Amino acid sequence: MLATNEPSFRESVDLMFDRAVALMDLSPGLAQKIKVCNSTYTVRFGVRLRGKIETFVGYRSVHSEHMEPVKGGIRYALGVNQDEVEALAALMTYKCALVETPFGGSKGGLCIDPRAWDEHELEQITRRFAYELIKRDLIHPAQNVPAPDMGTGEREMAWIADQYARMNTTDINAKACVTGKPPHAGGIQGRVEATGRGVQYALREFFRHPEDVAKTGLSGGLEGKRIIVQGLGNVGYHAAKFLSEEDGARIVAVIERDGAILDDAGIDIEGLRQHMNAHQGRLAGYPHGRHVAEGAAVLEAPCDILIPAALEGVIHKGNAARIQAPLILEAANGPITFGADEILRGKGCVIIPDMYANAGGVTVSYFEWVKNLSHIRFGRMQRRAEEARSRLLVEELERLSADKGLGWTLAEDFKDRFLTGSDELALVRSGLDDTMRTAYQSMREIWHSRPEAGDLRTAAYLVSIDRVAKTYRSKGL
Ligand code: GLU
């Protein structure tokens, strides 16, 4: 995907880091310490499958342990390699610092095409990979807590959690060794949708600031905005679904592995996803809109907002100049190379950077980890007390109205909503919304107060690096 004259993904992340550090008063020694990846463990293991031994290669990279546990997903894809895992681990460090989840950065990956194996085989492979990482404390509730990433989900996380519990039978916090588990296996409501939900909250927050919106040449709110989404996986699907169904945005194109669907009237995301589920993940044959085979070119089509939600490096030096979107939100990690970033900055394109835009996943992972350590579901103690207090107020208002003959009646839907205490999902969404708003404010403050920072990505790096540096300093480094 990357043009050959471009730096690797890890080098690209490092160049972005260097661009920010040049604007900071940071000793070169400390900057270097923050930048480097602390360690990468490579494992090669064999699993007997279909009558023969298959060898797999996997990685777990720890970028920074300024806070522990370190956190980051495990990816299953054929393209996984050390450079990629290290780049992703570095992004986790900066992401966690930016959204104030108390973790260092890590990432893992297994070179595998998950579609090539059936469920039972995948379980054997996952348990064996987890075993290798667990015995080296590279999966551990206090030291290293993985989560889903591309090619993995709730199912794999449940296997990992179970594998850890089998190997640590007396660890009362065993469930906190991994996040993104299904709710029945210690997960939390709202984790599957979290990254897409975070994308929605990020865009809502951006559109709350007319001066920021003005920098894109757009105006107004999200209603009616034309959006192109690349990748209808877990992140792209939820983001597109929420933005179209709840904010009135129009998804005018979806790009996938086998081309793109275009429809100016707006694509029904749920309908398209169901079609893909029934057709081995393919768009082709979808009865609405127009199908084109050459998906990558659709990144360059006119729209208001472009959301790359698939792989890294999809916007590179070869296509950046032709991108027409005035606003890009990076739902994937690293979708824009350093070279493309410079070109887009030069054109005045506004980029809402990955380390902020896709931080919804790790934010809700943090809530899940806290839930596992506290051994109680969020809201369990307060929900009915909250309802009882609201009911008191409603009854008192109704009594006053009757006593004084005021004839007030509270609207039924107001009463329903006011009298419903917050359950776990409502609390998770509230915590996520607060996190996305607060983190945007911290980036924005720098973006506006330090014109030399120039863009939101550099501002995000400045905030994150400063926080990591402060933690290292307070440890005496
Ligand atoms: N894999 C996700 C990411 O890139 C989530 C990580 C996590 O929840 O730890 O942010």
CSV table of C-alpha atoms and ligand atoms in Angstrom, one decimal:
chain,number,residue,atom,x,y,z
A,1,MET,CA,0.0,0.0,0.0
A,2,LEU,CA,2.8,2.4,0.9
A,3,ALA,CA,4.8,4.1,-1.8
A,4,THR,CA,8.3,2.7,-1.7
A,5,ASN,CA,9.9,6.1,-1.1
A,6,GLU,CA,8.0,6.6,2.2
A,7,PRO,CA,9.2,5.8,5.7
A,8,SER,CA,7.8,2.7,7.4
A,9,PHE,CA,4.8,3.0,9.7
A,10,ARG,CA,7.0,3.2,12.8
A,11,GLU,CA,9.3,5.8,11.2
A,12,SER,CA,6.2,7.8,10.2
A,13,VAL,CA,5.0,7.8,13.9
A,14,ASP,CA,8.5,8.8,15.0
A,15,LEU,CA,8.7,11.6,12.5
A,16,MET,CA,5.4,13.0,13.8
A,17,PHE,CA,6.8,12.7,17.3
A,18,ASP,CA,10.0,14.6,16.3
A,19,ARG,CA,7.9,17.3,14.7
A,20,ALA,CA,6.2,17.9,18.0
A,21,VAL,CA,9.3,17.6,20.2
A,22,ALA,CA,11.0,20.3,18.1
A,23,LEU,CA,8.4,22.7,19.6
A,24,MET,CA,9.0,21.5,23.2
A,25,ASP,CA,11.4,22.3,25.9
A,26,LEU,CA,12.4,18.7,26.5
A,27,SER,CA,15.9,17.3,27.0
A,28,PRO,CA,17.0,15.3,24.0
A,29,GLY,CA,17.7,12.4,26.3
A,30,LEU,CA,14.2,12.3,27.7
A,31,ALA,CA,12.7,12.8,24.3
A,32,GLN,CA,14.6,9.8,23.0
A,33,LYS,CA,13.6,7.7,26.0
A,34,ILE,CA,9.9,8.4,25.4
A,35,LYS,CA,10.2,7.8,21.7
A,36,VAL,CA,11.8,4.4,21.6
A,37,CYS,CA,9.9,1.1,22.0
A,38,ASN,CA,11.0,-0.5,25.3
A,39,SER,CA,10.8,-4.1,24.1
A,40,THR,CA,9.3,-6.4,21.5
A,41,TYR,CA,8.8,-10.1,22.2
A,42,THR,CA,8.6,-12.3,19.2
A,43,VAL,CA,7.2,-15.8,19.6
A,44,ARG,CA,7.1,-18.7,17.1
A,45,PHE,CA,4.9,-21.6,18.2
A,46,GLY,CA,3.5,-24.7,16.6
A,47,VAL,CA,0.0,-26.0,16.8
A,48,ARG,CA,-1.1,-29.3,15.4
A,49,LEU,CA,-3.9,-28.6,13.0
A,50,ARG,CA,-5.4,-30.7,10.2
A,51,GLY,CA,-3.0,-33.5,10.8
A,52,LYS,CA,0.2,-31.4,10.7
A,53,ILE,CA,2.1,-28.9,12.7
A,54,GLU,CA,1.5,-25.3,11.7
A,55,THR,CA,4.0,-22.6,12.9
A,56,PHE,CA,2.7,-19.1,13.7
A,57,VAL,CA,4.7,-15.9,14.4
A,58,GLY,CA,3.3,-13.4,17.0
A,59,TYR,CA,4.5,-10.3,18.7
A,60,ARG,CA,3.8,-8.3,21.9
A,61,SER,CA,5.5,-4.9,21.9
A,62,VAL,CA,5.8,-2.7,25.0
A,63,HIS,CA,6.4,0.9,24.0
A,64,SER,CA,6.3,2.7,27.3
A,65,GLU,CA,6.0,1.6,30.9
A,66,HIS,CA,5.7,5.0,32.5
A,67,MET,CA,2.4,3.7,33.7
A,68,GLU,CA,1.4,0.1,34.3
A,69,PRO,CA,-0.3,-2.0,33.2
A,70,VAL,CA,0.5,-1.3,29.6
A,71,LYS,CA,-2.4,-1.5,27.2
A,72,GLY,CA,-3.2,-2.2,23.6
A,73,GLY,CA,-5.0,-4.6,21.3
A,74,ILE,CA,-4.0,-7.8,19.7
A,75,ARG,CA,-4.3,-7.9,15.9
A,76,TYR,CA,-4.8,-10.9,13.7
A,77,ALA,CA,-3.7,-10.2,10.1
A,78,LEU,CA,-1.3,-11.5,7.5
A,79,GLY,CA,0.5,-8.2,7.3
A,80,VAL,CA,1.5,-8.1,11.0
A,81,ASN,CA,5.2,-7.4,11.5
A,82,GLN,CA,7.5,-6.0,14.1
A,83,ASP,CA,7.6,-2.5,12.6
A,84,GLU,CA,3.8,-2.3,12.6
A,85,VAL,CA,3.3,-3.6,16.1
A,86,GLU,CA,5.9,-1.1,17.4
A,87,ALA,CA,4.2,1.8,15.6
A,88,LEU,CA,0.9,0.8,17.0
A,89,ALA,CA,2.3,0.4,20.6
A,90,ALA,CA,3.8,3.9,20.4
A,91,LEU,CA,0.4,5.2,19.3
A,92,MET,CA,-1.2,3.5,22.3
A,93,THR,CA,1.2,5.3,24.7
A,94,TYR,CA,0.3,8.7,23.2
A,95,LYS,CA,-3.4,7.8,23.0
A,96,CYS,CA,-3.7,6.7,26.6
A,97,ALA,CA,-1.9,9.9,27.8
A,98,LEU,CA,-4.2,12.1,25.7
A,99,VAL,CA,-7.4,10.6,27.0
A,100,GLU,CA,-6.1,10.1,30.5
A,101,THR,CA,-6.4,6.4,30.8
A,102,PRO,CA,-3.7,5.4,33.3
A,103,PHE,CA,-1.8,3.0,31.1
A,104,GLY,CA,1.5,2.7,29.2
A,105,GLY,CA,1.4,1.7,25.5
A,106,SER,CA,1.6,-1.8,24.1
A,107,LYS,CA,0.4,-3.8,21.1
A,108,GLY,CA,0.4,-7.3,19.9
A,109,GLY,CA,-0.2,-9.2,16.7
A,110,LEU,CA,-0.3,-12.6,15.1
A,111,CYS,CA,0.5,-13.2,11.4
A,112,ILE,CA,-2.6,-15.1,10.5
A,113,ASP,CA,-5.5,-14.9,8.1
A,114,PRO,CA,-8.3,-15.5,10.6
A,115,ARG,CA,-10.7,-16.5,7.8
A,116,ALA,CA,-8.5,-19.4,6.9
A,117,TRP,CA,-9.3,-21.3,10.1
A,118,ASP,CA,-12.5,-22.5,11.7
A,119,GLU,CA,-13.6,-21.5,15.2
A,120,HIS,CA,-12.2,-24.5,17.0
A,121,GLU,CA,-8.8,-24.1,15.2
A,122,LEU,CA,-8.7,-20.4,16.1
A,123,GLU,CA,-9.4,-21.2,19.7
A,124,GLN,CA,-6.4,-23.6,19.8
A,125,ILE,CA,-4.2,-21.0,18.1
A,126,THR,CA,-5.4,-18.2,20.4
A,127,ARG,CA,-4.9,-20.2,23.6
A,128,ARG,CA,-1.4,-21.3,22.5
A,129,PHE,CA,-0.4,-17.7,21.7
A,130,ALA,CA,-2.0,-16.5,25.0
A,131,TYR,CA,-0.1,-19.2,26.9
A,132,GLU,CA,3.2,-17.9,25.5
A,133,LEU,CA,2.4,-14.3,26.5
A,134,ILE,CA,0.9,-15.2,29.9
A,135,LYS,CA,4.0,-17.1,31.0
A,136,ARG,CA,6.1,-14.1,30.4
A,137,ASP,CA,3.7,-11.7,32.1
A,138,LEU,CA,2.9,-10.1,28.7
A,139,ILE,CA,-0.7,-10.7,29.6
A,140,HIS,CA,-1.3,-9.8,33.2
A,141,PRO,CA,-3.9,-7.6,35.0
A,142,ALA,CA,-1.3,-5.4,36.6
A,143,GLN,CA,1.3,-5.4,33.9
A,144,ASN,CA,-0.1,-5.9,30.4
A,145,VAL,CA,-3.7,-5.9,29.4
A,146,PRO,CA,-4.6,-6.7,25.7
A,147,ALA,CA,-7.9,-6.0,24.0
A,148,PRO,CA,-9.4,-6.5,20.5
A,149,ASP,CA,-8.0,-5.0,17.4
A,150,MET,CA,-8.3,-5.8,13.7
A,151,GLY,CA,-9.3,-9.5,13.2
A,152,THR,CA,-10.1,-10.1,16.9
A,153,GLY,CA,-13.1,-9.5,19.0
A,154,GLU,CA,-15.1,-10.6,22.1
A,155,ARG,CA,-14.6,-14.3,21.3
A,156,GLU,CA,-10.8,-14.2,21.3
A,157,MET,CA,-10.7,-12.1,24.4
A,158,ALA,CA,-12.9,-14.6,26.3
A,159,TRP,CA,-10.5,-17.4,25.3
A,160,ILE,CA,-7.5,-15.3,26.5
A,161,ALA,CA,-9.2,-14.5,29.8
A,162,ASP,CA,-10.1,-18.2,30.3
A,163,GLN,CA,-6.5,-19.2,29.5
A,164,TYR,CA,-5.1,-16.8,32.0
A,165,ALA,CA,-7.6,-18.0,34.7
A,166,ARG,CA,-6.5,-21.6,34.0
A,167,MET,CA,-2.9,-20.7,34.5
A,168,ASN,CA,-3.5,-18.4,37.5
A,169,THR,CA,-6.2,-20.2,39.5
A,170,THR,CA,-5.9,-18.1,42.6
A,171,ASP,CA,-5.7,-14.7,41.1
A,172,ILE,CA,-8.9,-12.9,42.2
A,173,ASN,CA,-8.3,-10.2,39.6
A,174,ALA,CA,-7.8,-12.7,36.7
A,175,LYS,CA,-10.6,-11.2,34.6
A,176,ALA,CA,-8.8,-7.9,34.4
A,177,CYS,CA,-6.0,-9.5,32.4
A,178,VAL,CA,-7.7,-8.6,29.1
A,179,THR,CA,-10.5,-6.2,28.0
A,180,GLY,CA,-13.1,-6.4,25.3
A,181,LYS,CA,-14.6,-9.6,26.8
A,182,PRO,CA,-18.2,-10.4,26.2
A,183,PRO,CA,-20.5,-9.2,29.0
A,184,HIS,CA,-21.2,-12.7,30.2
A,185,ALA,CA,-17.5,-13.3,30.6
A,186,GLY,CA,-16.7,-10.2,32.6
A,187,GLY,CA,-17.0,-7.6,29.8
A,188,ILE,CA,-18.8,-4.3,30.0
A,189,GLN,CA,-21.8,-3.0,28.1
A,190,GLY,CA,-20.9,-0.7,25.3
A,191,ARG,CA,-17.3,-2.0,24.6
A,192,VAL,CA,-18.1,-3.4,21.1
A,193,GLU,CA,-19.5,-0.1,19.9
A,194,ALA,CA,-17.0,2.0,21.9
A,195,THR,CA,-14.5,3.0,19.2
A,196,GLY,CA,-17.3,4.0,16.7
A,197,ARG,CA,-19.2,5.7,19.5
A,198,GLY,CA,-16.0,7.6,20.3
A,199,VAL,CA,-15.7,8.7,16.6
A,200,GLN,CA,-19.3,10.1,16.8
A,201,TYR,CA,-18.6,11.9,20.1
A,202,ALA,CA,-15.3,13.3,18.6
A,203,LEU,CA,-17.1,14.7,15.6
A,204,ARG,CA,-20.0,16.1,17.7
A,205,GLU,CA,-17.4,17.9,19.9
A,206,PHE,CA,-15.6,19.3,16.8
A,207,PHE,CA,-18.8,20.6,15.4
A,208,ARG,CA,-19.6,22.4,18.8
A,209,HIS,CA,-16.8,24.8,17.9
A,210,PRO,CA,-17.7,27.0,14.9
A,211,GLU,CA,-14.2,28.5,14.8
A,212,ASP,CA,-12.8,25.1,14.4
A,213,VAL,CA,-15.4,24.1,11.8
A,214,ALA,CA,-14.6,27.3,9.9
A,215,LYS,CA,-11.0,26.2,9.4
A,216,THR,CA,-12.4,23.4,7.1
A,217,GLY,CA,-14.5,25.8,5.1
A,218,LEU,CA,-17.6,23.9,6.3
A,219,SER,CA,-20.3,25.4,8.5
A,220,GLY,CA,-23.2,24.3,10.6
A,221,GLY,CA,-23.5,20.9,12.4
A,222,LEU,CA,-23.3,17.3,11.4
A,223,GLU,CA,-26.8,17.3,9.9
A,224,GLY,CA,-26.6,16.7,6.1
A,225,LYS,CA,-22.8,16.4,6.0
A,226,ARG,CA,-21.5,14.0,3.3
A,227,ILE,CA,-19.3,11.4,4.7
A,228,ILE,CA,-17.1,8.7,3.0
A,229,VAL,CA,-16.1,5.8,5.2
A,230,GLN,CA,-13.3,3.4,4.4
A,231,GLY,CA,-13.8,0.1,6.1
A,232,LEU,CA,-17.0,-1.3,7.5
A,233,GLY,CA,-15.5,-3.4,10.2
A,234,ASN,CA,-16.3,-2.9,13.8
A,235,VAL,CA,-15.1,0.7,14.0
A,236,GLY,CA,-16.3,2.0,10.6
A,237,TYR,CA,-19.7,0.2,10.9
A,238,HIS,CA,-20.6,1.7,14.3
A,239,ALA,CA,-19.3,5.2,13.4
A,240,ALA,CA,-21.2,5.3,10.1
A,241,LYS,CA,-24.3,3.8,11.7
A,242,PHE,CA,-24.4,6.3,14.6
A,243,LEU,CA,-23.5,9.3,12.5
A,244,SER,CA,-26.2,8.6,9.9
A,245,GLU,CA,-29.0,7.3,12.2
A,246,GLU,CA,-28.5,9.7,15.1
A,247,ASP,CA,-26.8,12.9,13.7
A,248,GLY,CA,-28.4,13.1,10.3
A,249,ALA,CA,-25.1,12.8,8.4
A,250,ARG,CA,-25.2,11.2,4.9
A,251,ILE,CA,-22.9,8.3,4.2
A,252,VAL,CA,-22.3,8.9,0.5
A,253,ALA,CA,-19.7,6.1,0.0
A,254,VAL,CA,-18.4,3.0,1.8
A,255,ILE,CA,-15.1,1.6,0.6
A,256,GLU,CA,-14.3,-2.0,1.3
A,257,ARG,CA,-11.9,-4.8,0.1
A,258,ASP,CA,-13.9,-5.5,-3.0
A,259,GLY,CA,-14.6,-1.9,-4.2
A,260,ALA,CA,-17.0,0.8,-3.0
A,261,ILE,CA,-20.7,1.5,-2.9
A,262,LEU,CA,-21.7,5.1,-3.7
A,263,ASP,CA,-25.0,6.7,-3.1
A,264,ASP,CA,-25.6,10.5,-2.9
A,265,ALA,CA,-28.9,9.9,-1.2
A,266,GLY,CA,-27.1,8.3,1.7
A,267,ILE,CA,-26.4,4.6,2.3
A,268,ASP,CA,-28.4,2.5,4.8
A,269,ILE,CA,-25.5,1.2,6.8
A,270,GLU,CA,-27.5,-1.5,8.6
A,271,GLY,CA,-28.7,-2.8,5.3
A,272,LEU,CA,-25.3,-2.8,3.7
A,273,ARG,CA,-23.7,-4.5,6.7
A,274,GLN,CA,-26.4,-7.2,6.6
A,275,HIS,CA,-25.7,-7.7,2.9
A,276,MET,CA,-22.0,-8.1,3.7
A,277,ASN,CA,-22.6,-10.5,6.5
A,278,ALA,CA,-24.6,-12.7,4.1
A,279,HIS,CA,-22.0,-12.5,1.3
A,280,GLN,CA,-18.6,-13.3,2.9
A,281,GLY,CA,-17.9,-9.6,3.7
A,282,ARG,CA,-18.4,-8.4,0.1
A,283,LEU,CA,-20.2,-5.3,-1.1
A,284,ALA,CA,-20.8,-6.6,-4.6
A,285,GLY,CA,-24.4,-7.4,-5.4
A,286,TYR,CA,-25.8,-4.8,-2.9
A,287,PRO,CA,-29.0,-3.7,-4.6
A,288,HIS,CA,-28.8,0.0,-3.8
A,289,GLY,CA,-26.4,2.7,-4.9
A,290,ARG,CA,-23.6,2.2,-7.4
A,291,HIS,CA,-20.8,-0.4,-7.0
A,292,VAL,CA,-17.4,0.5,-8.3
A,293,ALA,CA,-14.5,-2.1,-8.3
A,294,GLU,CA,-11.7,0.4,-7.7
A,295,GLY,CA,-12.2,1.4,-4.1
A,296,ALA,CA,-9.0,3.3,-3.4
A,297,ALA,CA,-10.0,6.0,-5.9
A,298,VAL,CA,-13.1,6.8,-4.0
A,299,LEU,CA,-11.0,8.2,-1.1
A,300,GLU,CA,-10.4,11.1,-3.6
A,301,ALA,CA,-14.1,11.7,-4.2
A,302,PRO,CA,-15.7,14.9,-3.1
A,303,CYS,CA,-17.3,14.9,0.4
A,304,ASP,CA,-17.3,16.9,3.6
A,305,ILE,CA,-15.7,14.3,5.9
A,306,LEU,CA,-13.5,11.4,5.1
A,307,ILE,CA,-13.2,8.6,7.7
A,308,PRO,CA,-10.5,6.1,7.0
A,309,ALA,CA,-11.4,3.2,9.4
A,310,ALA,CA,-9.4,0.3,8.1
A,311,LEU,CA,-5.7,0.0,7.6
A,312,GLU,CA,-2.6,2.2,8.1
A,313,GLY,CA,-1.0,4.1,5.3
A,314,VAL,CA,-4.0,4.3,3.0
A,315,ILE,CA,-3.5,8.0,2.4
A,316,HIS,CA,0.1,8.3,1.2
A,317,LYS,CA,2.3,10.6,-0.9
A,318,GLY,CA,0.8,9.0,-4.0
A,319,ASN,CA,-2.8,10.1,-3.4
A,320,ALA,CA,-2.7,12.8,-0.7
A,321,ALA,CA,-2.7,15.8,-3.1
A,322,ARG,CA,-5.9,14.4,-4.8
A,323,ILE,CA,-7.9,14.0,-1.5
A,324,GLN,CA,-10.7,16.5,-1.7
A,325,ALA,CA,-12.2,16.2,1.8
A,326,PRO,CA,-11.6,19.3,3.9
A,327,LEU,CA,-11.9,17.3,7.1
A,328,ILE,CA,-10.5,13.8,7.8
A,329,LEU,CA,-11.1,11.9,10.9
A,330,GLU,CA,-8.7,9.0,11.5
A,331,ALA,CA,-10.7,6.2,12.9
A,332,ALA,CA,-8.0,3.7,12.0
A,333,ASN,CA,-4.5,3.9,13.5
A,334,GLY,CA,-2.0,5.6,11.2
A,335,PRO,CA,-4.1,5.8,8.0
A,336,ILE,CA,-2.2,8.9,6.9
A,337,THR,CA,1.6,8.6,6.4
A,338,PHE,CA,3.9,11.4,7.5
A,339,GLY,CA,4.5,12.5,3.9
A,340,ALA,CA,0.8,12.6,3.2
A,341,ASP,CA,0.2,14.5,6.4
A,342,GLU,CA,2.6,17.2,5.3
A,343,ILE,CA,0.8,17.5,1.9
A,344,LEU,CA,-2.6,17.6,3.5
A,345,ARG,CA,-1.5,20.2,6.1
A,346,GLY,CA,-0.2,22.3,3.3
A,347,LYS,CA,-3.6,22.2,1.6
A,348,GLY,CA,-5.3,23.3,4.8
A,349,CYS,CA,-7.1,20.1,5.3
A,350,VAL,CA,-8.1,19.6,9.0
A,351,ILE,CA,-7.2,16.2,10.4
A,352,ILE,CA,-8.7,14.8,13.6
A,353,PRO,CA,-5.9,12.5,14.6
A,354,ASP,CA,-6.0,8.8,15.4
A,355,MET,CA,-4.7,9.0,18.9
A,356,TYR,CA,-7.7,11.1,19.7
A,357,ALA,CA,-10.4,10.0,17.2
A,358,ASN,CA,-10.2,6.3,17.9
A,359,ALA,CA,-9.5,6.5,21.6
A,360,GLY,CA,-13.1,5.4,22.5
A,361,GLY,CA,-12.0,1.7,22.5
A,362,VAL,CA,-9.3,2.1,25.1
A,363,THR,CA,-11.4,4.4,27.1
A,364,VAL,CA,-14.1,1.9,27.6
A,365,SER,CA,-11.5,-0.8,28.1
A,366,TYR,CA,-10.3,1.3,31.0
A,367,PHE,CA,-13.9,1.2,32.4
A,368,GLU,CA,-14.0,-2.6,31.9
A,369,TRP,CA,-10.7,-3.0,33.7
A,370,VAL,CA,-11.9,-0.9,36.6
A,371,LYS,CA,-15.1,-2.9,36.7
A,372,ASN,CA,-13.2,-6.2,36.9
A,373,LEU,CA,-10.9,-4.9,39.7
A,374,SER,CA,-13.9,-3.6,41.7
A,375,HIS,CA,-15.9,-6.8,41.1
A,376,ILE,CA,-19.1,-4.9,40.7
A,377,ARG,CA,-21.2,-3.6,37.8
A,378,PHE,CA,-21.3,0.2,37.3
A,379,GLY,CA,-24.6,1.6,38.7
A,380,ARG,CA,-25.5,-1.4,40.8
A,381,MET,CA,-25.5,0.5,44.1
A,382,GLN,CA,-26.8,3.9,42.8
A,383,ARG,CA,-29.4,3.2,40.1
A,384,ARG,CA,-32.5,2.6,42.2
A,385,ALA,CA,-31.5,5.3,44.8
A,386,GLU,CA,-31.2,7.8,41.9
A,387,GLU,CA,-34.7,6.7,40.7
A,388,ALA,CA,-36.2,7.0,44.2
A,389,ARG,CA,-34.8,10.6,44.6
A,390,SER,CA,-36.2,11.6,41.1
A,391,ARG,CA,-39.5,10.1,42.0
A,392,LEU,CA,-39.6,12.2,45.2
A,393,LEU,CA,-39.2,15.3,43.2
A,394,VAL,CA,-41.8,14.4,40.6
A,395,GLU,CA,-44.3,13.5,43.4
A,396,GLU,CA,-43.6,16.7,45.2
A,397,LEU,CA,-44.2,18.8,42.0
A,398,GLU,CA,-47.4,17.0,41.3
A,399,ARG,CA,-48.5,17.5,44.9
A,400,LEU,CA,-47.7,21.2,44.8
A,401,SER,CA,-49.6,21.6,41.5
A,402,ALA,CA,-52.7,19.8,42.9
A,403,ASP,CA,-52.6,21.7,46.3
A,404,LYS,CA,-52.3,25.1,44.6
A,405,GLY,CA,-54.7,24.2,41.8
A,406,LEU,CA,-51.9,25.0,39.2
A,407,GLY,CA,-53.0,22.3,36.8
A,408,TRP,CA,-49.4,21.3,35.9
A,409,THR,CA,-48.9,18.0,34.2
A,410,LEU,CA,-45.4,16.7,33.5
A,411,ALA,CA,-45.0,15.3,30.0
A,412,GLU,CA,-45.0,11.4,30.2
A,413,ASP,CA,-41.8,11.1,28.2
A,414,PHE,CA,-40.0,13.6,30.5
A,415,LYS,CA,-41.2,11.5,33.5
A,416,ASP,CA,-40.0,8.3,31.9
A,417,ARG,CA,-36.6,9.7,31.2
A,418,PHE,CA,-36.3,11.5,34.5
A,419,LEU,CA,-37.3,8.5,36.5
A,420,THR,CA,-35.0,6.1,34.8
A,421,GLY,CA,-31.7,5.6,36.8
A,422,SER,CA,-28.5,5.2,34.8
A,423,ASP,CA,-27.6,1.6,33.9
A,424,GLU,CA,-24.1,0.4,33.0
A,425,LEU,CA,-24.5,1.3,29.3
A,426,ALA,CA,-25.7,4.8,30.1
A,427,LEU,CA,-22.8,5.3,32.5
A,428,VAL,CA,-20.2,4.0,30.0
A,429,ARG,CA,-21.5,6.3,27.3
A,430,SER,CA,-21.5,9.2,29.7
A,431,GLY,CA,-17.9,8.5,30.7
A,432,LEU,CA,-16.9,8.1,27.1
A,433,ASP,CA,-18.5,11.4,26.1
A,434,ASP,CA,-16.8,13.2,28.9
A,435,THR,CA,-13.5,11.7,28.0
A,436,MET,CA,-13.8,12.7,24.3
A,437,ARG,CA,-14.9,16.2,25.2
A,438,THR,CA,-12.1,16.8,27.7
A,439,ALA,CA,-9.4,15.4,25.5
A,440,TYR,CA,-10.6,17.6,22.6
A,441,GLN,CA,-10.4,20.6,24.8
A,442,SER,CA,-6.8,19.8,25.8
A,443,MET,CA,-5.8,19.5,22.1
A,444,ARG,CA,-7.7,22.5,21.0
A,445,GLU,CA,-6.3,24.8,23.6
A,446,ILE,CA,-2.8,24.2,22.2
A,447,TRP,CA,-4.0,24.3,18.6
A,448,HIS,CA,-5.4,27.8,19.2
A,449,SER,CA,-2.8,29.2,21.6
A,450,ARG,CA,0.3,27.9,19.8
A,451,PRO,CA,0.0,28.7,16.1
A,452,GLU,CA,3.4,27.1,15.4
A,453,ALA,CA,1.8,23.8,16.5
A,454,GLY,CA,-0.2,24.2,13.3
A,455,ASP,CA,-2.6,21.3,13.5
A,456,LEU,CA,-4.5,19.0,15.8
A,457,ARG,CA,-2.1,16.1,15.5
A,458,THR,CA,0.9,18.1,16.6
A,459,ALA,CA,-1.2,19.6,19.4
A,460,ALA,CA,-2.2,16.1,20.4
A,461,TYR,CA,1.4,15.0,20.5
A,462,LEU,CA,2.3,18.0,22.5
A,463,VAL,CA,-0.3,17.2,25.2
A,464,SER,CA,0.6,13.5,25.3
A,465,ILE,CA,4.4,13.9,25.3
A,466,ASP,CA,4.2,16.5,28.0
A,467,ARG,CA,2.1,14.2,30.2
A,468,VAL,CA,4.4,11.2,29.6
A,469,ALA,CA,7.5,13.4,30.3
A,470,LYS,CA,5.9,14.6,33.6
A,471,THR,CA,5.4,11.0,34.7
A,472,TYR,CA,9.0,10.1,33.9
A,473,ARG,CA,10.3,13.2,35.7
A,474,SER,CA,8.3,12.4,38.8
A,475,LYS,CA,9.9,8.9,38.8
A,476,GLY,CA,13.3,10.6,38.9
A,477,LEU,CA,14.3,10.1,35.3
B,1,GLU,N1,-7.1,-1.9,19.7
B,1,GLU,C1,-7.7,-0.7,20.2
B,1,GLU,C2,-6.9,0.5,19.9
B,1,GLU,O1,-6.1,0.5,19.0
B,1,GLU,C3,-8.1,-0.8,21.7
B,1,GLU,C4,-7.0,-1.0,22.7
B,1,GLU,C5,-7.5,-1.3,24.1
B,1,GLU,O2,-8.7,-1.2,24.3
B,1,GLU,O3,-6.6,-1.6,24.9
B,1,GLU,O4,-7.0,1.5,20.5
